[in-house]
mmCIF file of C-alpha atoms and ligand atoms in Angstrom:
data_model
loop_
_atom_site.group_PDB
_atom_site.id
_atom_site.type_symbol
_atom_site.label_atom_id
_atom_site.label_comp_id
_atom_site.label_asym_id
_atom_site.label_seq_id
_atom_site.Cartn_x
_atom_site.Cartn_y
_atom_site.Cartn_z
ATOM 1 C CA UNK A 218 -68.283 -47.563 16.427
ATOM 2 C CA UNK A 219 -64.763 -46.375 17.247
ATOM 3 C CA UNK A 220 -63.657 -42.827 16.624
ATOM 4 C CA UNK A 221 -60.378 -41.364 15.430
ATOM 5 C CA UNK A 222 -58.677 -37.971 15.439
ATOM 6 C CA UNK A 223 -56.337 -37.139 12.536
ATOM 7 C CA UNK A 224 -53.363 -34.786 13.011
ATOM 8 C CA UNK A 225 -51.995 -32.986 9.948
ATOM 9 C CA UNK A 226 -49.488 -30.256 9.168
ATOM 10 C CA UNK A 227 -49.969 -29.638 5.443
ATOM 11 C CA UNK A 228 -51.530 -30.983 2.289
ATOM 12 C CA UNK A 229 -53.519 -33.730 3.984
ATOM 13 C CA UNK A 230 -53.651 -36.252 1.147
ATOM 14 C CA UNK A 231 -53.301 -39.184 3.570
ATOM 15 C CA UNK A 232 -56.197 -37.753 5.558
ATOM 16 C CA UNK A 233 -58.233 -37.499 2.333
ATOM 17 C CA UNK A 234 -57.420 -41.099 1.441
ATOM 18 C CA UNK A 235 -58.727 -42.109 4.866
ATOM 19 C CA UNK A 236 -61.930 -40.111 4.463
ATOM 20 C CA UNK A 237 -62.450 -41.606 0.996
ATOM 21 C CA UNK A 238 -61.900 -45.168 2.227
ATOM 22 C CA UNK A 239 -65.259 -45.373 3.974
ATOM 23 C CA UNK A 240 -63.712 -46.669 7.179
ATOM 24 C CA UNK A 241 -66.035 -48.068 9.816
ATOM 25 C CA UNK A 242 -65.218 -45.307 12.294
ATOM 26 C CA UNK A 243 -66.177 -41.746 13.068
ATOM 27 C CA UNK A 244 -63.601 -39.040 12.311
ATOM 28 C CA UNK A 245 -64.177 -36.932 15.410
ATOM 29 C CA UNK A 246 -61.800 -34.123 14.407
ATOM 30 C CA UNK A 247 -58.872 -33.076 12.277
ATOM 31 C CA UNK A 248 -56.259 -31.056 14.157
ATOM 32 C CA UNK A 249 -53.388 -29.101 12.571
ATOM 33 C CA UNK A 250 -50.410 -27.421 14.184
ATOM 34 C CA UNK A 251 -50.490 -24.701 11.518
ATOM 35 C CA UNK A 252 -53.426 -22.478 10.567
ATOM 36 C CA UNK A 253 -52.591 -22.727 6.848
ATOM 37 C CA UNK A 254 -52.630 -26.528 6.633
ATOM 38 C CA UNK A 255 -54.653 -27.326 3.529
ATOM 39 C CA UNK A 256 -56.034 -30.440 5.193
ATOM 40 C CA UNK A 257 -58.170 -28.221 7.443
ATOM 41 C CA UNK A 258 -60.228 -26.904 4.526
ATOM 42 C CA UNK A 259 -60.708 -30.370 3.131
ATOM 43 C CA UNK A 260 -61.990 -31.610 6.487
ATOM 44 C CA UNK A 261 -64.347 -28.640 6.946
ATOM 45 C CA UNK A 262 -65.739 -29.160 3.446
ATOM 46 C CA UNK A 263 -66.730 -32.630 4.598
ATOM 47 C CA UNK A 264 -68.332 -31.385 7.793
ATOM 48 C CA UNK A 265 -65.575 -32.659 10.073
ATOM 49 C CA UNK A 266 -64.564 -30.372 12.961
ATOM 50 C CA UNK A 267 -61.170 -28.922 12.005
ATOM 51 C CA UNK A 268 -59.160 -27.275 14.739
ATOM 52 C CA UNK A 269 -55.805 -25.480 14.903
ATOM 53 C CA UNK A 270 -53.462 -25.961 17.836
ATOM 54 C CA UNK A 271 -50.593 -23.746 16.706
ATOM 55 C CA UNK A 272 -47.159 -24.737 17.939
ATOM 56 C CA UNK A 273 -45.908 -21.238 17.206
ATOM 57 C CA UNK A 274 -47.524 -19.650 20.273
ATOM 58 C CA UNK A 275 -45.891 -22.049 22.735
ATOM 59 C CA UNK A 276 -42.748 -21.339 24.722
ATOM 60 C CA UNK A 277 -41.798 -25.018 24.961
ATOM 61 C CA UNK A 278 -42.460 -28.311 23.207
ATOM 62 C CA UNK A 279 -44.030 -29.595 26.412
ATOM 63 C CA UNK A 280 -46.590 -26.818 26.575
ATOM 64 C CA UNK A 281 -47.519 -27.402 22.916
ATOM 65 C CA UNK A 282 -47.851 -31.143 23.575
ATOM 66 C CA UNK A 283 -50.124 -30.451 26.559
ATOM 67 C CA UNK A 284 -52.370 -28.133 24.523
ATOM 68 C CA UNK A 285 -52.543 -30.696 21.730
ATOM 69 C CA UNK A 286 -53.424 -33.490 24.164
ATOM 70 C CA UNK A 287 -56.146 -31.345 25.748
ATOM 71 C CA UNK A 288 -57.737 -30.766 22.338
ATOM 72 C CA UNK A 289 -57.474 -34.440 21.381
ATOM 73 C CA UNK A 290 -58.987 -35.567 24.679
ATOM 74 C CA UNK A 291 -62.060 -33.358 24.146
ATOM 75 C CA UNK A 292 -62.915 -35.776 21.326
ATOM 76 C CA UNK A 293 -62.059 -38.922 23.330
ATOM 77 C CA UNK A 294 -60.814 -40.859 20.284
ATOM 78 C CA UNK A 295 -59.915 -44.554 20.281
ATOM 79 C CA UNK A 296 -57.037 -43.847 17.876
ATOM 80 C CA UNK A 297 -54.895 -40.820 17.021
ATOM 81 C CA UNK A 298 -53.546 -40.822 13.456
ATOM 82 C CA UNK A 299 -50.515 -38.739 12.439
ATOM 83 C CA UNK A 300 -50.950 -37.983 8.728
ATOM 84 C CA UNK A 301 -48.063 -35.838 7.554
ATOM 85 C CA UNK A 302 -47.777 -34.367 11.036
ATOM 86 C CA UNK A 303 -44.441 -32.582 11.245
ATOM 87 C CA UNK A 304 -43.808 -31.899 14.962
ATOM 88 C CA UNK A 305 -41.817 -34.301 17.089
ATOM 89 C CA UNK A 306 -43.888 -35.283 20.123
ATOM 90 C CA UNK A 307 -42.487 -35.617 23.628
ATOM 91 C CA UNK A 308 -42.330 -38.699 25.776
ATOM 92 C CA UNK A 309 -45.259 -37.709 28.040
ATOM 93 C CA UNK A 310 -47.516 -37.162 25.038
ATOM 94 C CA UNK A 311 -46.534 -40.432 23.390
ATOM 95 C CA UNK A 312 -47.014 -42.438 26.602
ATOM 96 C CA UNK A 313 -50.482 -40.968 27.091
ATOM 97 C CA UNK A 314 -51.560 -42.466 23.736
ATOM 98 C CA UNK A 315 -49.473 -45.629 23.900
ATOM 99 C CA UNK A 316 -50.898 -48.287 21.575
ATOM 100 C CA UNK A 317 -53.383 -45.874 20.032
ATOM 101 C CA UNK A 318 -51.068 -43.469 18.200
ATOM 102 C CA UNK A 319 -50.098 -44.307 14.600
ATOM 103 C CA UNK A 320 -47.824 -42.655 12.022
ATOM 104 C CA UNK A 321 -46.972 -43.087 8.363
ATOM 105 C CA UNK A 322 -43.369 -42.464 7.485
ATOM 106 C CA UNK A 323 -42.156 -42.103 3.898
ATOM 107 C CA UNK A 324 -39.381 -44.701 3.951
ATOM 108 C CA UNK A 325 -38.904 -48.398 4.554
ATOM 109 C CA UNK A 326 -38.005 -48.130 8.235
ATOM 110 C CA UNK A 327 -35.589 -48.648 9.873
ATOM 111 C CA UNK A 328 -33.925 -47.030 6.847
ATOM 112 C CA UNK A 329 -34.093 -43.235 6.779
ATOM 113 C CA UNK A 330 -35.859 -42.103 9.936
ATOM 114 C CA UNK A 331 -36.343 -38.322 10.144
ATOM 115 C CA UNK A 332 -36.738 -35.873 7.296
ATOM 116 C CA UNK A 333 -35.935 -35.704 3.539
ATOM 117 C CA UNK A 334 -36.322 -39.448 3.082
ATOM 118 C CA UNK A 335 -36.740 -39.424 -0.709
ATOM 119 C CA UNK A 336 -33.612 -37.317 -1.259
ATOM 120 C CA UNK A 337 -31.654 -39.607 1.054
ATOM 121 C CA UNK A 338 -32.908 -42.783 -0.663
ATOM 122 C CA UNK A 339 -31.813 -41.364 -4.029
ATOM 123 C CA UNK A 340 -28.441 -40.265 -2.650
ATOM 124 C CA UNK A 341 -27.890 -43.730 -1.168
ATOM 125 C CA UNK A 342 -28.557 -45.342 -4.549
ATOM 126 C CA UNK A 343 -31.485 -47.390 -3.226
ATOM 127 C CA UNK A 344 -33.209 -49.537 -5.851
ATOM 128 C CA UNK A 345 -36.234 -50.048 -3.609
ATOM 129 C CA UNK A 346 -37.924 -47.468 -1.395
ATOM 130 C CA UNK A 347 -41.328 -47.165 0.239
ATOM 131 C CA UNK A 348 -43.379 -46.292 3.273
ATOM 132 C CA UNK A 349 -44.091 -47.627 6.740
ATOM 133 C CA UNK A 350 -47.080 -47.437 9.076
ATOM 134 C CA UNK A 351 -45.991 -47.820 12.695
ATOM 135 C CA UNK A 352 -47.179 -47.318 16.239
ATOM 136 C CA UNK A 353 -45.499 -44.220 17.641
ATOM 137 C CA UNK A 354 -43.049 -44.618 20.506
ATOM 138 C CA UNK A 355 -40.943 -41.901 22.139
ATOM 139 C CA UNK A 356 -37.928 -42.711 19.930
ATOM 140 C CA UNK A 357 -38.539 -41.015 16.572
ATOM 141 C CA UNK A 358 -39.684 -43.281 13.720
ATOM 142 C CA UNK A 359 -38.676 -46.304 15.747
ATOM 143 C CA UNK A 360 -42.016 -47.778 16.801
ATOM 144 C CA UNK A 361 -43.344 -51.269 16.023
ATOM 145 C CA UNK A 362 -44.096 -51.700 12.312
ATOM 146 C CA UNK A 363 -47.698 -52.359 11.266
ATOM 147 C CA UNK A 364 -47.442 -52.363 7.453
ATOM 148 C CA UNK A 365 -45.025 -51.468 4.676
ATOM 149 C CA UNK A 366 -45.209 -51.000 0.920
ATOM 150 C CA UNK A 367 -42.203 -50.974 -1.398
ATOM 151 C CA UNK A 368 -41.792 -49.236 -4.744
ATOM 152 C CA UNK A 369 -38.984 -49.370 -7.301
ATOM 153 C CA UNK A 370 -36.549 -46.474 -7.615
ATOM 154 C CA UNK A 371 -36.128 -45.695 -11.321
ATOM 155 C CA UNK A 372 -32.868 -44.425 -12.820
ATOM 156 C CA UNK A 373 -34.414 -41.139 -13.941
ATOM 157 C CA UNK A 374 -36.273 -40.457 -10.682
ATOM 158 C CA UNK A 375 -36.245 -37.041 -9.051
ATOM 159 C CA UNK A 376 -37.222 -36.459 -5.444
ATOM 160 C CA UNK A 377 -40.678 -35.486 -6.746
ATOM 161 C CA UNK A 378 -41.321 -38.501 -8.974
ATOM 162 C CA UNK A 379 -40.155 -40.871 -6.264
ATOM 163 C CA UNK A 380 -42.240 -39.119 -3.587
ATOM 164 C CA UNK A 381 -45.339 -39.391 -5.787
ATOM 165 C CA UNK A 382 -44.803 -43.133 -6.315
ATOM 166 C CA UNK A 383 -44.420 -43.679 -2.565
ATOM 167 C CA UNK A 384 -47.402 -41.445 -1.738
ATOM 168 C CA UNK A 385 -49.705 -43.552 -3.920
ATOM 169 C CA UNK A 386 -48.795 -46.549 -1.735
ATOM 170 C CA UNK A 387 -49.221 -44.542 1.471
ATOM 171 C CA UNK A 388 -52.821 -43.980 0.379
ATOM 172 C CA UNK A 389 -53.284 -47.764 0.189
ATOM 173 C CA UNK A 390 -51.616 -48.987 3.367
ATOM 174 C CA UNK A 391 -52.577 -46.232 5.803
ATOM 175 C CA UNK A 392 -56.373 -46.526 5.449
ATOM 176 C CA UNK A 393 -55.925 -50.304 5.606
ATOM 177 C CA UNK A 394 -53.978 -50.113 8.876
ATOM 178 C CA UNK A 395 -56.565 -47.785 10.417
ATOM 179 C CA UNK A 396 -59.318 -50.133 9.258
ATOM 180 C CA UNK A 397 -57.623 -53.040 11.013
ATOM 181 C CA UNK A 398 -57.351 -50.987 14.197
ATOM 182 C CA UNK A 399 -60.955 -49.750 14.290
ATOM 183 C CA UNK A 400 -62.201 -53.251 13.507
ATOM 184 C CA UNK A 401 -60.416 -54.356 16.663
ATOM 185 C CA UNK A 402 -58.035 -56.646 14.771
ATOM 186 C CA UNK A 403 -54.809 -54.743 15.392
ATOM 187 C CA UNK A 404 -53.127 -53.981 18.655
ATOM 188 C CA UNK A 405 -49.825 -53.286 20.316
ATOM 189 C CA UNK A 406 -49.066 -56.009 22.859
ATOM 190 C CA UNK A 407 -47.627 -55.454 26.336
ATOM 191 C CA UNK A 408 -44.205 -56.524 25.083
ATOM 192 C CA UNK A 409 -44.288 -53.972 22.267
ATOM 193 C CA UNK A 410 -45.196 -56.251 19.365
ATOM 194 C CA UNK A 411 -47.826 -55.733 16.690
ATOM 195 C CA UNK A 412 -50.619 -58.274 16.678
ATOM 196 C CA UNK A 413 -52.951 -58.531 13.661
ATOM 197 C CA UNK A 414 -55.752 -61.075 13.731
ATOM 198 C CA UNK A 415 -58.214 -62.290 11.107
ATOM 199 C CA UNK A 416 -57.927 -62.750 7.371
ATOM 200 C CA UNK A 417 -55.596 -61.097 4.912
ATOM 201 C CA UNK A 418 -55.759 -61.922 1.225
ATOM 202 C CA UNK A 419 -53.041 -63.896 -0.553
ATOM 203 C CA UNK A 420 -49.863 -61.896 -0.938
ATOM 204 C CA UNK A 421 -49.708 -58.973 -3.268
ATOM 205 C CA UNK A 422 -45.998 -58.678 -4.051
ATOM 206 C CA UNK A 423 -44.158 -56.142 -1.936
ATOM 207 C CA UNK A 424 -47.056 -55.214 0.304
ATOM 208 C CA UNK A 425 -46.774 -56.649 3.753
ATOM 209 C CA UNK A 426 -49.076 -57.631 5.235
ATOM 210 C CA UNK A 427 -51.290 -57.770 2.147
ATOM 211 C CA UNK A 428 -54.507 -55.760 2.344
ATOM 212 C CA UNK A 429 -57.879 -57.402 2.774
ATOM 213 C CA UNK A 430 -60.027 -57.914 -0.302
ATOM 214 C CA UNK A 431 -62.770 -55.280 -0.356
HETATM 215 N N1 LIG B 146 -42.962 -38.183 17.765
HETATM 216 C C1 LIG B 146 -42.417 -39.231 18.374
HETATM 217 N N2 LIG B 146 -42.152 -39.124 19.668
HETATM 218 N N3 LIG B 146 -42.118 -40.383 17.751
HETATM 219 C C2 LIG B 146 -42.381 -40.495 16.431
HETATM 220 O O1 LIG B 146 -42.089 -41.637 15.826
HETATM 221 C C3 LIG B 146 -42.924 -39.424 15.716
HETATM 222 C C4 LIG B 146 -43.214 -38.250 16.439
HETATM 223 C C5 LIG B 146 -43.745 -37.134 15.796
HETATM 224 C C6 LIG B 146 -43.942 -37.151 14.435
HETATM 225 C C7 LIG B 146 -43.715 -38.242 12.217
HETATM 226 C C8 LIG B 146 -42.270 -38.228 11.672
HETATM 227 C C9 LIG B 146 -42.148 -38.845 10.305
HETATM 228 O O2 LIG B 146 -42.912 -39.741 9.956
HETATM 229 C C10 LIG B 146 -43.635 -38.295 13.700
HETATM 230 C C11 LIG B 146 -43.140 -39.441 14.339
HETATM 231 C C12 LIG B 146 -41.388 -34.589 12.183
HETATM 232 C C13 LIG B 146 -40.005 -34.625 12.285
HETATM 233 C C14 LIG B 146 -39.206 -33.375 12.547
HETATM 234 O O3 LIG B 146 -37.983 -33.392 12.518
HETATM 235 C C15 LIG B 146 -39.383 -35.858 12.153
HETATM 236 C C16 LIG B 146 -40.133 -36.997 11.959
HETATM 237 C C17 LIG B 146 -41.528 -36.952 11.865
HETATM 238 C C18 LIG B 146 -42.141 -35.731 11.974
HETATM 239 N N4 LIG B 146 -39.877 -32.237 12.854
HETATM 240 C C19 LIG B 146 -39.269 -30.939 13.176
HETATM 241 C C20 LIG B 146 -39.396 -30.649 14.676
HETATM 242 O O4 LIG B 146 -38.554 -29.864 15.155
HETATM 243 C C21 LIG B 146 -39.970 -29.820 12.454
HETATM 244 C C22 LIG B 146 -39.903 -29.947 10.975
HETATM 245 C C23 LIG B 146 -40.885 -29.029 10.241
HETATM 246 O O5 LIG B 146 -41.727 -28.360 10.878
HETATM 247 O O6 LIG B 146 -40.820 -29.025 9.004
HETATM 248 O O7 LIG B 146 -40.361 -31.123 15.333
HETATM 249 O O8 LIG B 146 -41.206 -38.500 9.563
HETATM 250 C C1 LIG B 147 -46.440 -37.956 3.378
HETATM 251 O O1 LIG B 147 -45.561 -38.421 2.392
HETATM 252 C C2 LIG B 147 -46.039 -38.497 4.725
HETATM 253 O O2 LIG B 147 -45.558 -39.807 4.694
HETATM 254 C C3 LIG B 147 -44.941 -37.548 5.090
HETATM 255 O O3 LIG B 147 -45.337 -36.289 4.623
HETATM 256 C C4 LIG B 147 -46.270 -36.455 3.564
HETATM 257 C C5 LIG B 147 -47.556 -35.800 3.969
HETATM 258 O O4 LIG B 147 -48.439 -35.747 2.903
HETATM 259 N N1 LIG B 147 -44.727 -37.523 6.492
HETATM 260 C C6 LIG B 147 -43.625 -37.097 7.028
HETATM 261 O O5 LIG B 147 -42.655 -36.784 6.364
HETATM 262 C C7 LIG B 147 -43.646 -37.017 8.521
HETATM 263 N N2 LIG B 147 -42.451 -36.417 8.953
HETATM 264 P P1 LIG B 147 -49.980 -35.449 3.133
HETATM 265 O O6 LIG B 147 -50.079 -34.219 4.022
HETATM 266 O O7 LIG B 147 -50.498 -35.159 1.757
HETATM 267 O O8 LIG B 147 -50.613 -36.650 3.760
#
């Protein structure tokens, strides 16, 4: 069975959705860059090793990245999952985990890379918004897309109501993408494309690719 390491910075609801999904993999560890990340408690309560690699003590981004990689490598995971992880990772780090480093970003990429995506979608007058699971590459929020889900933007939406609608879809597509990976059905090809093999169920509107029936 494959194993994964989940990196969090805060609440950890995507991590929880993954733990609740009964994925056919071992969660070897949850690592946070902040000691007060709520996701750490949730992981510990489930008996999963939860570790802090604080970015605050490091003089440079590179030295933080190296400490983080050392902790990850102790667990020798097949896949590293960024779940609300809020530190930009350097090129050396990203190359080390090429093809086995995944992120969920709260927008329909390539729209709105970076931060404050819900505010920016509202300000832009978007009628449709959503989330994207992608393989991480050195260029921020620019890696090959694995899955996306779209939600409507309603006229009376606030940043909070829109974020909640998107988050509910994150909790659907992220465990699904990890499932595909640990089942050996998903990979990043040499030429930087996403390859997904096997069955997906007939299209659910605005979820691409559609999840498997389970
Ligand atoms: N690293 C690389 N190289 N490439 C990506 O695609 C990455 C990444 C690291 C994190 C998640 C990303 C997101 O989904 C992610 C993707 C943090 C920031 C950011 O500006 C931006 C994007 C993402 C994560 N972080 C600030 C920084 O200085 C700190 C902000 C804070 O602590 O609140 O690192 O959106
Ligand atoms: C999620 O919406 C995730 O997409 C987003 O932060 C939230 C984390 O929630 N990620 C980013 O903005 C990355 N920069 P969670 O901690 O409850 O999973």
